[in-house]
Coordinates of C-alpha atoms in Angstrom, one line a residue:
Chain L
X1 CA -0.1 -0.1 0.1
X2 CA 1.5 3.1 -1.0
X3 CA 1.6 6.2 1.0
X4 CA -1.2 8.0 -0.8
X5 CA -3.4 5.0 -0.3
X6 CA -2.8 4.9 3.3
X7 CA -3.7 8.5 4.0
X8 CA -6.8 7.7 1.9
X9 CA -7.8 4.8 4.4
X10 CA -7.4 6.9 7.1
X11 CA -9.5 9.7 5.7
X12 CA -12.0 7.3 5.3
X13 CA -11.7 5.7 8.9
X14 CA -11.7 9.1 10.4
X15 CA -14.8 10.0 8.4
X16 CA -16.9 6.4 9.3
X17 CA -15.4 7.5 13.4
X18 CA -17.1 10.8 12.9
X19 CA -20.5 10.0 11.5
X20 CA -20.4 6.7 14.0
X21 CA -20.2 9.5 17.1
X22 CA -22.3 12.2 15.5
X23 CA -25.1 9.3 15.6
X24 CA -24.0 7.7 19.2
X25 CA -24.6 11.7 20.1
X26 CA -28.2 12.1 18.3
X27 CA -29.3 8.7 19.7
X28 CA -28.5 9.7 22.9
X29 CA -29.9 13.0 23.0
X30 CA -33.1 11.7 21.8
X31 CA -33.5 9.1 24.2
X32 CA -32.5 11.9 27.3
X33 CA -35.2 14.2 25.6
X34 CA -37.6 11.4 26.0
X35 CA -36.7 10.3 29.5
X36 CA -34.9 7.0 28.5
X37 CA -32.2 6.1 31.5
X38 CA -30.3 3.7 28.9
X39 CA -26.9 3.8 29.6
X40 CA -24.7 6.0 27.5
X41 CA -22.5 3.1 26.1
X42 CA -25.8 0.8 24.8
X43 CA -26.1 3.6 21.8
X44 CA -22.0 3.9 21.7
X45 CA -21.9 0.3 20.6
X46 CA -24.8 0.3 18.4
X47 CA -23.9 3.4 16.4
X48 CA -19.9 2.5 16.6
X49 CA -21.1 -1.0 15.5
X50 CA -22.9 0.4 12.6
X51 CA -20.3 2.5 11.5
X52 CA -17.2 0.6 11.5
X53 CA -19.4 -2.5 9.7
X54 CA -19.7 -0.1 7.1
X55 CA -15.9 0.8 7.2
X56 CA -15.2 -3.0 6.4
X57 CA -17.4 -3.1 3.8
X58 CA -16.0 0.1 1.5
X59 CA -13.3 -1.4 -0.6
X60 CA -15.7 -4.1 -1.3
X61 CA -18.3 -1.8 -2.3
X62 CA -16.0 0.5 -3.6
X63 CA -14.5 -2.0 -5.7
X64 CA -17.9 -3.1 -6.9
X65 CA -18.9 0.6 -8.2
X66 CA -15.9 0.0 -10.4
X67 CA -16.6 -3.0 -12.0
X68 CA -20.4 -1.5 -12.7
X69 CA -20.1 2.3 -13.6
X70 CA -23.5 3.5 -13.9
X71 CA -23.9 5.7 -17.1
X72 CA -26.5 7.1 -19.7
X73 CA -25.8 4.2 -21.6
X74 CA -25.6 1.5 -19.5
X75 CA -28.7 2.5 -16.8
X76 CA -31.0 -0.1 -17.4
X77 CA -28.3 -2.8 -16.9
X78 CA -26.5 -1.6 -13.8
X79 CA -29.2 -0.4 -11.8
X80 CA -30.6 -3.7 -11.1
X81 CA -27.5 -5.2 -10.5
X82 CA -27.1 -2.2 -7.9
X83 CA -30.4 -3.0 -6.4
X84 CA -28.7 -6.9 -5.8
X85 CA -25.5 -5.0 -4.8
X86 CA -27.4 -3.2 -2.1
X87 CA -29.2 -5.9 -0.9
X88 CA -26.2 -7.7 -0.2
X89 CA -24.4 -5.3 0.9
X90 CA -27.3 -4.8 3.6
X91 CA -27.2 -7.9 4.5
X92 CA -23.7 -8.9 5.1
X93 CA -23.5 -5.1 7.4
X94 CA -26.7 -6.1 9.3
X95 CA -24.7 -9.4 9.9
X96 CA -21.9 -8.1 10.4
X97 CA -23.2 -5.1 13.2
X98 CA -25.2 -7.6 15.2
X99 CA -22.4 -10.2 15.3
X100 CA -20.1 -7.3 16.7
X101 CA -22.9 -6.5 19.3
X102 CA -23.6 -10.0 20.2
X103 CA -19.7 -10.6 20.6
X104 CA -18.9 -6.8 22.4
X105 CA -21.8 -7.0 24.8
X106 CA -20.4 -11.3 25.7
X107 CA -16.5 -9.4 26.1
X108 CA -18.4 -6.8 28.3
X109 CA -20.4 -9.3 30.4
X110 CA -23.7 -6.9 29.6
X111 CA -26.8 -8.3 29.2
X112 CA -26.9 -10.3 26.5
X113 CA -27.7 -8.3 22.7
X114 CA -31.0 -8.8 21.3
X115 CA -31.2 -8.0 17.3
X116 CA -35.1 -8.6 17.8
X117 CA -37.4 -10.0 15.1
X118 CA -34.5 -10.8 12.0
X119 CA -36.8 -10.2 9.0
X120 CA -37.9 -6.4 10.7
X121 CA -34.3 -6.3 11.6
X122 CA -32.9 -6.7 8.1
X123 CA -35.8 -4.5 6.6
X124 CA -35.5 -1.6 8.9
X125 CA -31.5 -1.6 8.3
X126 CA -31.9 -2.1 5.0
X127 CA -33.5 1.4 4.3
X128 CA -30.9 3.0 5.8
X129 CA -28.5 1.2 4.1
X130 CA -29.3 1.7 0.9
X131 CA -29.0 5.4 1.7
X132 CA -25.8 4.7 2.5
X133 CA -25.2 2.6 -0.5
X134 CA -26.2 5.9 -2.9
X135 CA -24.3 7.8 -0.5
X136 CA -20.5 6.2 -1.6
X137 CA -21.3 5.9 -4.8
X138 CA -22.1 9.4 -5.3
X139 CA -19.1 10.2 -2.9
X140 CA -16.9 8.2 -5.1
X141 CA -17.8 9.9 -8.3
X142 CA -17.5 13.3 -7.0
X143 CA -13.8 12.7 -5.9
X144 CA -13.2 10.8 -9.1
X145 CA -14.1 13.8 -11.1
X146 CA -12.3 16.5 -8.7
X147 CA -9.4 14.3 -9.4
X148 CA -9.0 13.9 -12.9
X149 CA -10.2 17.3 -13.3
X150 CA -6.9 18.4 -11.3
X151 CA -5.0 16.3 -13.3
X152 CA -5.8 17.7 -16.3
X153 CA -5.4 21.2 -14.9
X154 CA -1.9 19.6 -14.6
X155 CA -1.0 18.4 -17.6
X156 CA -2.2 21.4 -19.4
X157 CA 0.0 23.5 -17.4
X158 CA 3.0 21.2 -18.1
X159 CA 2.2 21.4 -21.7
X160 CA 2.2 25.3 -21.5
X161 CA 5.4 25.7 -20.0
X162 CA 7.3 23.1 -22.6
X163 CA 5.6 24.8 -25.5
X164 CA 6.6 28.2 -24.0
X165 CA 10.3 26.8 -23.2
X166 CA 10.5 25.3 -26.8
X167 CA 9.1 28.5 -28.3
X168 CA 11.6 30.7 -26.4
X169 CA 14.7 28.3 -27.5
X170 CA 13.6 28.5 -31.3
X171 CA 13.2 32.3 -31.3
X172 CA 16.3 31.9 -29.6
X173 CA 17.8 29.7 -32.3
X174 CA 16.5 31.7 -35.7
X175 CA 17.9 34.9 -33.9
X176 CA 21.5 33.2 -33.7
X177 CA 21.1 31.6 -37.4
X178 CA 20.2 35.1 -38.5
X179 CA 23.6 36.4 -36.3
X180 CA 25.8 33.3 -37.2
X181 CA 25.8 33.0 -40.8
X182 CA 29.0 35.4 -40.6
X183 CA 30.9 35.3 -37.8
X184 CA 32.7 38.5 -37.0
X185 CA 36.0 37.2 -36.3
X186 CA 35.9 35.5 -39.9
X187 CA 35.0 38.8 -41.6
X188 CA 37.7 40.8 -39.7
X189 CA 40.5 38.1 -40.4
X190 CA 39.4 37.6 -44.0
X191 CA 39.6 42.0 -44.5
X192 CA 42.7 41.5 -43.3
X193 CA 44.1 38.8 -45.6
X194 CA 43.2 40.7 -48.6
X195 CA 44.8 44.2 -47.1
X196 CA 47.6 42.1 -47.0
X197 CA 47.4 40.6 -50.6
X198 CA 46.7 43.9 -51.9
X199 CA 50.4 45.4 -51.6
X200 CA 51.5 42.6 -53.9
X201 CA 48.5 41.3 -55.9
X202 CA 45.8 44.1 -56.0
X203 CA 44.1 41.8 -58.9
X204 CA 44.0 39.1 -56.4
X205 CA 42.4 41.5 -53.6
X206 CA 39.9 42.7 -56.2
X207 CA 39.0 39.2 -56.9
X208 CA 39.2 38.3 -53.2
X209 CA 36.6 41.9 -52.1
X210 CA 34.2 40.2 -55.3
X211 CA 34.2 37.1 -53.7
X212 CA 33.6 38.2 -50.1
X213 CA 30.8 40.2 -51.3
X214 CA 29.2 37.5 -53.3
X215 CA 29.8 35.3 -49.7
X216 CA 28.0 38.3 -47.9
X217 CA 25.2 38.8 -50.0
X218 CA 24.4 34.9 -50.1
X219 CA 24.1 35.1 -46.2
X220 CA 22.3 38.4 -46.3
X221 CA 19.6 36.7 -48.3
X222 CA 19.4 33.3 -47.0
X223 CA 17.8 34.3 -43.4
X224 CA 14.9 33.0 -41.6
X225 CA 14.1 29.2 -41.9
X226 CA 13.7 29.0 -45.7
X227 CA 14.9 25.6 -47.0
X228 CA 17.1 25.6 -50.4
X229 CA 18.7 23.4 -52.1
X230 CA 21.9 21.7 -51.0
X231 CA 23.5 23.5 -54.0
X232 CA 22.9 26.3 -52.9
X233 CA 25.0 26.0 -49.3
X234 CA 27.5 23.8 -51.2
X235 CA 27.6 27.0 -52.9
X236 CA 28.5 29.2 -50.3
X237 CA 30.5 27.0 -48.3
X238 CA 33.0 26.5 -51.7
X239 CA 33.5 30.7 -51.4
X240 CA 33.8 30.2 -47.7
X241 CA 36.6 27.7 -48.1
X242 CA 38.2 29.8 -50.6
X243 CA 38.5 32.5 -48.0
X244 CA 40.0 29.8 -45.7
X245 CA 42.1 28.5 -48.0
X246 CA 43.6 32.4 -48.7
X247 CA 44.1 32.4 -45.4
X248 CA 45.7 29.8 -44.0
X249 CA 47.7 28.6 -47.3
X250 CA 48.5 24.8 -47.6
X251 CA 47.1 24.7 -43.9
X252 CA 43.4 24.5 -45.0
X253 CA 42.2 22.0 -47.3
X254 CA 38.4 20.9 -47.6
X255 CA 36.4 18.9 -49.9
X256 CA 32.9 18.6 -50.9
X257 CA 32.0 14.9 -52.4
X258 CA 28.0 15.3 -53.4
X259 CA 25.9 12.8 -55.3
X260 CA 24.8 14.8 -58.0
X261 CA 21.0 13.9 -57.7
X262 CA 21.6 15.5 -53.7
X263 CA 21.9 18.8 -55.0
X264 CA 17.9 19.8 -55.7
X265 CA 17.4 18.1 -52.2
X266 CA 16.0 20.7 -50.1
X267 CA 17.8 21.5 -46.8
X268 CA 17.4 24.3 -44.1
X269 CA 19.6 27.1 -45.7
X270 CA 22.9 27.6 -43.5
X271 CA 22.4 24.1 -41.9
X272 CA 26.1 23.3 -42.4
X273 CA 28.0 26.5 -42.2
X274 CA 27.6 26.7 -38.8
X275 CA 28.8 22.9 -38.5
X276 CA 31.9 24.1 -40.6
X277 CA 33.0 27.0 -38.3
X278 CA 32.5 24.9 -35.0
X279 CA 34.9 22.0 -36.5
X280 CA 37.1 24.8 -37.4
X281 CA 36.9 27.0 -33.8
X282 CA 37.8 23.6 -31.7
X283 CA 40.5 22.7 -33.7
X284 CA 43.6 22.0 -31.9
X285 CA 46.1 22.1 -34.4
X286 CA 47.1 24.9 -37.2
X287 CA 46.5 22.6 -40.2
X288 CA 42.7 21.7 -41.1
X289 CA 41.2 19.4 -43.4
X290 CA 37.6 19.3 -43.4
X291 CA 35.0 17.1 -45.6
X292 CA 31.9 17.8 -46.9
X293 CA 29.7 14.7 -47.9
X294 CA 25.9 14.7 -48.8
X295 CA 24.0 11.1 -50.7
X296 CA 20.7 10.0 -50.5
X297 CA 19.6 7.0 -48.6
X298 CA 16.7 5.2 -49.0
X299 CA 14.1 8.3 -48.6
X300 CA 16.5 10.6 -46.5
X301 CA 19.4 13.5 -47.2
X302 CA 22.4 11.9 -45.4
X303 CA 24.9 15.0 -45.1
X304 CA 27.8 14.8 -42.9
X305 CA 30.7 17.6 -41.9
X306 CA 34.3 15.3 -41.2
X307 CA 36.9 17.0 -39.9
X308 CA 40.4 16.1 -38.6
X309 CA 40.2 17.9 -35.0
X310 CA 40.3 16.5 -31.4
X311 CA 36.8 15.0 -31.9
X312 CA 35.0 14.3 -28.5
X313 CA 36.9 13.7 -25.2
X314 CA 36.0 13.8 -22.2
X315 CA 37.2 17.1 -21.2
X316 CA 35.8 18.8 -24.5
X317 CA 33.0 20.5 -24.5
X318 CA 32.0 20.4 -27.9
X319 CA 29.0 18.8 -27.9
X320 CA 27.6 21.6 -25.5
X321 CA 28.9 24.3 -28.1
X322 CA 26.3 26.9 -29.3
X323 CA 26.2 26.0 -32.7
X324 CA 25.4 22.4 -32.3
X325 CA 22.7 22.7 -30.1
X326 CA 21.0 25.5 -32.3
X327 CA 21.5 22.9 -35.4
X328 CA 19.7 20.6 -33.0
X329 CA 17.1 22.7 -32.1
X330 CA 16.2 23.7 -35.7
X331 CA 16.1 20.0 -37.0
X332 CA 13.4 19.3 -34.5
X333 CA 11.7 22.2 -35.1
X334 CA 11.6 21.8 -38.6
X335 CA 11.9 17.6 -38.7
X336 CA 10.2 16.6 -35.7
X337 CA 11.3 12.5 -35.1
X338 CA 11.6 11.8 -38.5
X339 CA 15.7 13.5 -38.3
X340 CA 18.8 12.3 -36.7
X341 CA 21.7 14.4 -35.4
X342 CA 24.7 12.2 -34.8
X343 CA 28.0 13.3 -33.2
X344 CA 30.7 10.5 -33.9
X345 CA 34.8 10.3 -33.7
X346 CA 35.9 8.7 -37.1
X347 CA 36.3 5.2 -36.7
X348 CA 40.2 5.2 -38.3
X349 CA 41.7 8.9 -38.0
X350 CA 41.5 11.5 -35.6
X351 CA 38.8 13.9 -35.8
X352 CA 34.6 14.2 -35.6
X353 CA 32.2 13.2 -37.9
X354 CA 28.6 15.0 -37.4
X355 CA 25.8 13.1 -39.2
X356 CA 22.7 14.8 -40.4
X357 CA 19.7 12.3 -41.8
X358 CA 16.4 14.0 -42.6
X359 CA 13.8 13.4 -45.1
X360 CA 14.6 13.6 -48.7
X361 CA 12.6 16.9 -50.5
X362 CA 13.3 18.1 -53.4
X363 CA 12.4 21.7 -54.8
X364 CA 9.7 22.1 -57.5
X365 CA 11.6 23.6 -59.7
X366 CA 15.7 23.0 -60.1
X367 CA 16.4 27.4 -59.3
X368 CA 19.5 28.7 -61.3
X369 CA 22.4 29.3 -58.9
Chain B
X1 CA 71.7 47.6 -32.0
X2 CA 68.2 46.8 -33.7
X3 CA 65.6 45.2 -31.8
X4 CA 64.7 41.8 -32.6
X5 CA 61.3 41.0 -33.3
X6 CA 59.0 37.7 -33.5
X7 CA 55.9 37.6 -35.4
X8 CA 53.6 35.0 -34.4
X9 CA 50.3 34.2 -36.3
X10 CA 48.6 31.3 -37.4
X11 CA 48.0 33.2 -40.7
X12 CA 50.5 33.8 -43.3
X13 CA 48.7 36.9 -45.2
X14 CA 48.7 38.4 -41.6
X15 CA 52.5 37.8 -40.6
X16 CA 53.2 38.5 -44.5
X17 CA 51.4 42.1 -43.4
X18 CA 53.1 42.9 -40.7
X19 CA 56.5 41.9 -42.6
X20 CA 55.7 44.4 -45.0
X21 CA 55.1 47.4 -42.5
X22 CA 58.6 46.2 -40.6
X23 CA 60.2 46.8 -44.2
X24 CA 60.0 50.5 -43.5
X25 CA 60.9 50.7 -39.6
X26 CA 65.1 50.5 -39.2
X27 CA 65.0 50.0 -36.0
X28 CA 63.8 46.4 -35.9
X29 CA 65.1 43.8 -37.3
X30 CA 62.5 40.3 -37.8
X31 CA 64.2 37.5 -35.8
X32 CA 61.1 34.7 -36.7
X33 CA 58.2 33.6 -37.2
X34 CA 55.7 31.5 -35.5
X35 CA 52.8 29.9 -37.1
X36 CA 50.6 28.7 -33.6
X37 CA 50.6 29.0 -29.6
X38 CA 52.9 25.9 -29.1
X39 CA 55.8 27.2 -31.7
X40 CA 55.6 30.8 -30.4
X41 CA 56.9 29.5 -26.7
X42 CA 59.6 27.5 -28.2
X43 CA 60.7 30.0 -30.8
X44 CA 60.6 32.5 -27.7
X45 CA 62.3 30.7 -25.6
X46 CA 64.9 29.9 -28.3
X47 CA 65.4 33.3 -29.9
X48 CA 64.6 35.7 -26.8
X49 CA 63.3 38.3 -29.3
X50 CA 62.8 42.0 -27.7
X51 CA 59.1 42.4 -29.0
X52 CA 56.3 40.0 -30.1
X53 CA 53.4 41.0 -32.0
X54 CA 50.9 38.5 -30.8
X55 CA 48.1 37.2 -32.4
X56 CA 45.4 36.2 -29.9
X57 CA 43.1 33.4 -31.2
X58 CA 45.3 30.5 -32.4
X59 CA 45.2 26.8 -32.1
X60 CA 46.7 25.1 -29.5
X61 CA 47.4 27.6 -27.4
X62 CA 46.0 31.5 -27.9
X63 CA 48.2 34.6 -27.2
X64 CA 47.8 34.7 -23.1
X65 CA 48.6 31.1 -22.5
X66 CA 51.7 31.6 -24.7
X67 CA 52.8 34.7 -22.3
X68 CA 51.8 32.3 -19.2
X69 CA 53.8 29.5 -20.5
X70 CA 56.8 31.3 -21.0
X71 CA 60.4 30.1 -19.0
X72 CA 62.6 33.0 -19.7
X73 CA 61.9 37.3 -19.4
X74 CA 58.5 38.2 -21.2
X75 CA 59.6 40.2 -24.1
X76 CA 57.7 43.7 -25.3
X77 CA 54.3 42.8 -26.8
X78 CA 51.6 44.4 -29.3
X79 CA 48.7 42.3 -29.4
X80 CA 47.1 41.8 -32.6
X81 CA 43.6 40.8 -33.0
X82 CA 41.0 40.5 -35.5
X83 CA 37.4 40.0 -33.2
X84 CA 37.4 39.1 -29.6
X85 CA 34.8 40.9 -27.4
X86 CA 36.1 39.6 -24.2
X87 CA 40.2 40.3 -24.9
X88 CA 39.4 44.1 -26.5
X89 CA 37.3 44.8 -23.2
X90 CA 40.6 43.0 -20.9
X91 CA 42.7 45.4 -23.2
X92 CA 40.7 48.8 -22.4
X93 CA 40.1 48.1 -18.9
X94 CA 43.7 48.4 -18.8
X95 CA 44.6 51.0 -21.7
X96 CA 47.1 48.6 -23.1
X97 CA 47.7 49.1 -26.5
X98 CA 46.6 46.1 -29.0
X99 CA 46.0 46.2 -33.0
X100 CA 42.7 45.6 -34.6
X101 CA 42.9 44.0 -37.9
X102 CA 43.0 45.1 -40.2
X103 CA 45.1 47.9 -39.3
X104 CA 46.7 50.1 -41.4
X105 CA 50.4 51.8 -41.5
X106 CA 49.9 54.7 -39.7
X107 CA 47.9 52.4 -36.7
X108 CA 51.0 50.0 -36.9
X109 CA 53.7 53.2 -36.3
X110 CA 51.3 54.3 -33.0
X111 CA 51.8 51.1 -31.9
X112 CA 55.2 50.6 -32.5
X113 CA 56.6 53.7 -31.2
X114 CA 55.1 52.8 -27.8
X115 CA 57.6 50.3 -27.7
X116 CA 60.3 53.1 -27.8
X117 CA 58.7 54.5 -24.7
X118 CA 60.8 54.9 -21.6
X119 CA 61.9 52.2 -19.1
X120 CA 59.5 53.1 -16.5
X121 CA 56.7 53.1 -19.2
X122 CA 57.7 49.8 -20.4
X123 CA 57.4 48.8 -16.4
X124 CA 54.0 49.5 -16.3
X125 CA 52.8 48.1 -19.3
X126 CA 54.8 44.7 -18.3
X127 CA 52.5 44.8 -14.9
X128 CA 49.4 45.2 -16.6
X129 CA 50.1 42.5 -18.7
X130 CA 50.7 40.2 -15.8
X131 CA 47.8 41.0 -14.1
X132 CA 45.9 40.4 -17.6
X133 CA 47.5 37.3 -18.0
X134 CA 46.0 36.0 -14.9
X135 CA 42.9 37.1 -15.7
X136 CA 42.4 35.7 -18.3
X137 CA 42.6 32.3 -17.1
X138 CA 39.1 32.1 -15.2
X139 CA 37.4 29.2 -16.5
X140 CA 39.5 26.2 -15.8
X141 CA 39.7 25.7 -12.1
X142 CA 42.1 22.8 -12.2
X143 CA 44.8 22.1 -15.0
X144 CA 43.7 20.3 -17.9
X145 CA 47.2 20.2 -19.7
X146 CA 50.8 20.6 -18.9
X147 CA 53.4 21.7 -21.7
X148 CA 56.2 19.5 -22.1
X149 CA 59.7 20.8 -22.9
X150 CA 62.0 18.2 -24.2
X151 CA 65.5 19.1 -26.4
X152 CA 64.1 21.7 -28.1
X153 CA 60.5 20.3 -28.8
X154 CA 57.4 21.8 -26.8
X155 CA 54.4 19.2 -26.9
X156 CA 51.1 19.7 -24.9
X157 CA 49.8 16.9 -22.9
X158 CA 46.1 16.6 -21.3
X159 CA 46.4 15.8 -17.7
X160 CA 43.7 13.2 -18.4
X161 CA 46.0 10.9 -20.5
X162 CA 48.1 10.8 -17.3
X163 CA 48.1 7.4 -15.7
X164 CA 50.4 8.0 -12.5
X165 CA 53.1 10.8 -11.5
X166 CA 56.0 9.8 -9.6
X167 CA 58.3 12.5 -7.9
X168 CA 62.3 12.0 -9.5
X169 CA 64.0 14.8 -7.2
X170 CA 62.9 18.0 -8.2
X171 CA 61.3 16.8 -11.4
X172 CA 58.4 14.7 -11.8
X173 CA 57.8 11.7 -14.1
X174 CA 54.4 11.7 -15.8
X175 CA 53.6 8.3 -16.9
X176 CA 51.1 8.2 -19.8
X177 CA 50.5 4.4 -20.2
X178 CA 53.3 3.1 -22.8
X179 CA 55.4 6.1 -22.5
X180 CA 56.9 8.5 -19.5
X181 CA 58.4 11.7 -19.3
X182 CA 60.2 14.1 -17.4
X183 CA 58.9 17.5 -16.3
X184 CA 60.5 20.4 -14.6
X185 CA 58.3 21.3 -11.4
X186 CA 58.0 19.8 -8.0
X187 CA 55.2 17.1 -6.8
X188 CA 53.7 19.5 -4.4
X189 CA 53.4 22.3 -6.6
X190 CA 51.8 19.9 -9.7
X191 CA 49.6 18.0 -6.9
X192 CA 48.4 22.0 -6.0
X193 CA 47.0 22.1 -9.6
X194 CA 45.4 19.0 -10.1
X195 CA 42.2 18.3 -9.6
X196 CA 41.9 16.8 -6.1
X197 CA 39.3 14.5 -6.3
X198 CA 40.8 13.0 -9.7
X199 CA 45.2 13.0 -8.9
X200 CA 45.3 11.7 -5.5
X201 CA 48.7 11.2 -3.9
X202 CA 49.1 8.0 -2.6
X203 CA 52.8 8.0 -1.4
X204 CA 54.9 10.2 -0.7
X205 CA 56.1 10.2 -4.3
X206 CA 53.2 9.0 -6.0
X207 CA 50.1 10.5 -7.2
X208 CA 47.6 8.4 -9.1
X209 CA 44.8 9.0 -11.5
X210 CA 41.8 7.3 -10.5
X211 CA 40.3 6.7 -13.6
X212 CA 43.3 4.8 -14.3
X213 CA 42.9 2.4 -11.3
X214 CA 42.5 -1.1 -12.3
X215 CA 41.8 -2.6 -8.8
X216 CA 43.0 -2.3 -5.2
X217 CA 44.4 -5.2 -3.4
X218 CA 44.1 -5.9 0.1
X219 CA 47.4 -7.5 2.1
X220 CA 47.8 -8.5 5.2
X221 CA 48.1 -6.1 8.7
X222 CA 45.7 -3.4 6.5
X223 CA 48.3 -2.6 4.1
X224 CA 46.8 -1.7 0.6
X225 CA 48.4 -2.2 -2.7
X226 CA 47.0 0.3 -5.6
X227 CA 47.2 -1.7 -8.9
X228 CA 47.3 0.5 -12.1
X229 CA 45.7 0.3 -15.7
X230 CA 49.2 -0.4 -17.1
X231 CA 49.4 -3.0 -14.4
X232 CA 51.9 -1.0 -12.1
X233 CA 51.5 -2.1 -8.4
X234 CA 51.8 1.0 -6.1
X235 CA 52.0 0.7 -2.3
X236 CA 49.3 2.5 -0.7
X237 CA 51.0 5.1 2.5
X238 CA 50.1 5.2 5.5
X239 CA 49.5 9.1 5.4
X240 CA 47.8 9.1 2.7
X241 CA 45.5 5.8 3.2
X242 CA 42.4 7.4 4.5
X243 CA 42.2 10.6 1.9
X244 CA 42.7 7.9 -0.9
X245 CA 39.8 5.5 0.4
X246 CA 37.5 8.4 0.9
X247 CA 37.9 10.0 -2.8
X248 CA 38.1 6.2 -4.1
X249 CA 34.7 5.7 -2.6
X250 CA 33.5 8.6 -3.4
X251 CA 33.9 7.4 -7.1

């Protein structure tokens, strides 16, 4: 018996005791008014045995009510059942009550208990018992109804809270997706690279400025949670990689291995770029190698960002990075349970693979890029 | 004599630009270049430059970590950074000069002129840098990595990879499984910096990584022997027993 049911039964016991004492008080004062001088313990024993006999029968009664609930649809079947039930309850209650009185009277060496004319006794008690029977039935219903509505309220409140939190996180993810397009750190280092190139190769510097402008333009255009063909994201990354190669020269290597058919598949815009940035940010050496892969697997599009950095270590907070949790939130929002987002260390060499699997969707018209 | 300068930046074009500006500065000679934090520490210790141009964000060790790791007198520093709110704020608070990339030649000259200020100004700048370094290392409560120096080579050892540490006079020997290396630091000094929930002293000359313990065997008379993952058996000193068993039980 758990704590809750125990306290429930304690409460029921308390109620029965209270009703017993109240009935005793009524019976005794009634006797006193009529000048009856029966000692107080006679009505006390009478009423208390009545109340506690009912308490003992309560578990059966409650179970019976659970088994045969009266509803609009079944009343013609259940009401006869309850009529019979009330008779059984009445007979058991009277037997219990009178039986216990006989025993108690004997134990206290009082005069012998007399139940009087048995049939009359059963009929008389039954009139009270049927009230009790219906009372318990109504009481049980009311308690049930109250508990159910309270549970419903709690659940609604919980759902509302969850939805609120989710909404807040999503807004943040959207905002960050907007902001994270081009990191200031990337932008200023690229500008520094261009300013350095200018002294010896103005034509190259000019080309770099044009490329950087294209990159910025693309990132301004692709905002919000629109979906774009993978090809568009890869073109963006191509430019990004070109800037990185100019900055780090032979220390930065990147390759894109995309199956041709995946180029028209739709992905959330700027999905891969934060992952690439994250890989560069957490890299522990100044030579970086990044690989982007995409392929169709059954009805899904699978994309992978593979780096050669430190990977997941016990002391590395890579998983908790803002970049990754944003990606997780966005995918959860857009695809729910029909996506996968996994991080795992490369099996054969150093580094991390971030793998994203989303449902295969094609853009209606292959957009010119 | 010309000032000897070292250029430290992980991006070749950024180094090239500094080289270009320094061509017109005849008071300074370029002693060398370093392309990441670890390279920087070893070049500074080897070349002993008078001045360094130091980038903040670099893989391995960042600019502040480079300064902290130095075991030789710290040269004069001109910080360079592209975008680092945290660092820039720290510079501003102390009125320390720094170059924001991209910078032009005029701004560059301005920064260089400060290097030729009088001695007392220099000393003040160095003091500011010292407090800055201490402040820029707040997050790690315990030592996460150790800089190892051997025959002119510098490498980083993550403390989580250490199996045990053995005292060798004024040095300590760090065991990482198959290999071991000597590190110039005393047992007590190192112990203070390590996470006490992970690295526990079991003997006057032994500290063990709790995560690398295979088992503990009880011998007669309440003597314990600690068996490490690499099968090394180490006696558990009486003085250290209580603390060790407490940490061990807390898991």
